[in-house]
Amino acid sequence: MVERLARGPASVSELAEPLDMTLSAVVQHLAVLEASGLVRSQKVGRVRTCRIEPQALQGAERWIAARRASWQRNLDRLGEFLAETEDQPKRRRKT
């Protein structure tokens, strides 16, 4: 849904059409996205149109980037450790 909304506003029916979900389930998902601030909707007559809130996505992007940097540091340290242990002679276990 978020990917579709990134291309522009869409009605709930348009969002639900390609999905293998009930309309009720789509509405529940949209409610969660609205509660998180990522999506805003407006009802005109019988049609509810949804759109992305770009500022909310920027906040999510910053959060993900910070986590990515942390994981990258951890993976770099793991790579260094594995490289060091690879150079050490292997000990044989006595059986």
Tab-separated table of C-alpha atoms in Angstrom:
chain	number	residue	atom	x	y	z
A	1	MET	CA	0.000	0.000	0.000
A	2	VAL	CA	2.764	2.424	0.896
A	3	GLU	CA	4.546	1.655	-2.363
A	4	ARG	CA	1.360	2.331	-4.311
A	5	LEU	CA	0.696	5.567	-2.407
A	6	ALA	CA	4.245	6.724	-3.135
A	7	ARG	CA	3.108	7.072	-6.770
A	8	GLY	CA	0.226	9.345	-5.748
A	9	PRO	CA	-3.100	9.468	-3.926
A	10	ALA	CA	-5.465	6.515	-4.279
A	11	SER	CA	-8.900	5.525	-3.070
A	12	VAL	CA	-9.304	2.657	-0.628
A	13	SER	CA	-10.871	0.609	-3.436
A	14	GLU	CA	-7.881	1.265	-5.714
A	15	LEU	CA	-5.507	0.200	-2.945
A	16	ALA	CA	-7.503	-2.951	-2.240
A	17	GLU	CA	-7.916	-4.052	-5.872
A	18	PRO	CA	-4.540	-5.801	-6.442
A	19	LEU	CA	-4.367	-7.261	-2.928
A	20	ASP	CA	-5.543	-10.686	-1.837
A	21	MET	CA	-7.286	-9.208	1.217
A	22	THR	CA	-10.795	-8.271	2.197
A	23	LEU	CA	-11.745	-4.605	2.006
A	24	SER	CA	-12.147	-4.708	5.788
A	25	ALA	CA	-8.530	-5.875	6.195
A	26	VAL	CA	-7.305	-3.099	3.873
A	27	VAL	CA	-9.194	-0.528	5.950
A	28	GLN	CA	-7.586	-1.912	9.130
A	29	HIS	CA	-4.106	-1.654	7.579
A	30	LEU	CA	-4.805	1.902	6.474
A	31	ALA	CA	-5.975	2.756	9.999
A	32	VAL	CA	-2.613	1.621	11.374
A	33	LEU	CA	-0.754	3.651	8.731
A	34	GLU	CA	-2.870	6.697	9.588
A	35	ALA	CA	-2.326	6.248	13.331
A	36	SER	CA	1.429	6.146	12.702
A	37	GLY	CA	1.226	9.363	10.681
A	38	LEU	CA	2.537	7.786	7.472
A	39	VAL	CA	-0.768	8.129	5.623
A	40	ARG	CA	-3.519	10.727	5.650
A	41	SER	CA	-6.993	10.169	4.232
A	42	GLN	CA	-9.856	12.404	3.242
A	43	LYS	CA	-13.441	11.385	2.623
A	44	VAL	CA	-15.421	13.145	-0.078
A	45	GLY	CA	-18.898	11.712	-0.475
A	46	ARG	CA	-18.533	7.936	-0.431
A	47	VAL	CA	-14.898	7.891	-1.558
A	48	ARG	CA	-11.982	7.877	0.907
A	49	THR	CA	-8.721	8.968	-0.728
A	50	CYS	CA	-5.369	8.250	0.927
A	51	ARG	CA	-2.006	9.914	0.446
A	52	ILE	CA	1.494	9.561	1.866
A	53	GLU	CA	2.774	12.080	4.401
A	54	PRO	CA	6.338	12.769	3.156
A	55	GLN	CA	7.566	14.242	6.465
A	56	ALA	CA	6.634	11.053	8.307
A	57	LEU	CA	8.532	8.986	5.750
A	58	GLN	CA	11.596	11.184	6.221
A	59	GLY	CA	11.507	10.437	9.950
A	60	ALA	CA	11.229	6.715	9.258
A	61	GLU	CA	14.087	6.958	6.763
A	62	ARG	CA	16.343	8.627	9.359
A	63	TRP	CA	15.484	5.929	11.917
A	64	ILE	CA	16.264	3.139	9.425
A	65	ALA	CA	19.519	4.825	8.368
A	66	ALA	CA	20.659	5.015	12.007
A	67	ARG	CA	19.907	1.313	12.510
A	68	ARG	CA	21.650	0.458	9.240
A	69	ALA	CA	24.801	2.272	10.364
A	70	SER	CA	24.799	0.377	13.665
A	71	TRP	CA	24.346	-2.980	11.946
A	72	GLN	CA	27.060	-2.140	9.425
A	73	ARG	CA	29.523	-1.421	12.244
A	74	ASN	CA	28.611	-4.724	13.915
A	75	LEU	CA	29.016	-6.651	10.666
A	76	ASP	CA	32.373	-4.966	9.990
A	77	ARG	CA	33.600	-6.018	13.451
A	78	LEU	CA	32.365	-9.562	12.843
A	79	GLY	CA	34.211	-9.619	9.504
A	80	GLU	CA	37.421	-8.455	11.195
A	81	PHE	CA	37.050	-11.118	13.897
A	82	LEU	CA	36.465	-13.857	11.347
A	83	ALA	CA	39.478	-12.721	9.322
A	84	GLU	CA	41.659	-12.818	12.452
A	85	THR	CA	40.486	-16.274	13.505
A	86	GLU	CA	40.932	-17.594	9.978
A	87	ASP	CA	44.646	-16.766	10.181
A	88	GLN	CA	45.079	-18.667	13.462
A	89	PRO	CA	46.050	-22.347	13.310
A	90	LYS	CA	43.176	-24.709	13.894
A	91	ARG	CA	43.307	-26.820	17.024
A	92	ARG	CA	42.471	-30.470	16.770
A	93	ARG	CA	40.275	-31.983	19.379
A	94	LYS	CA	41.483	-35.133	21.115
A	95	THR	CA	38.941	-37.867	20.992
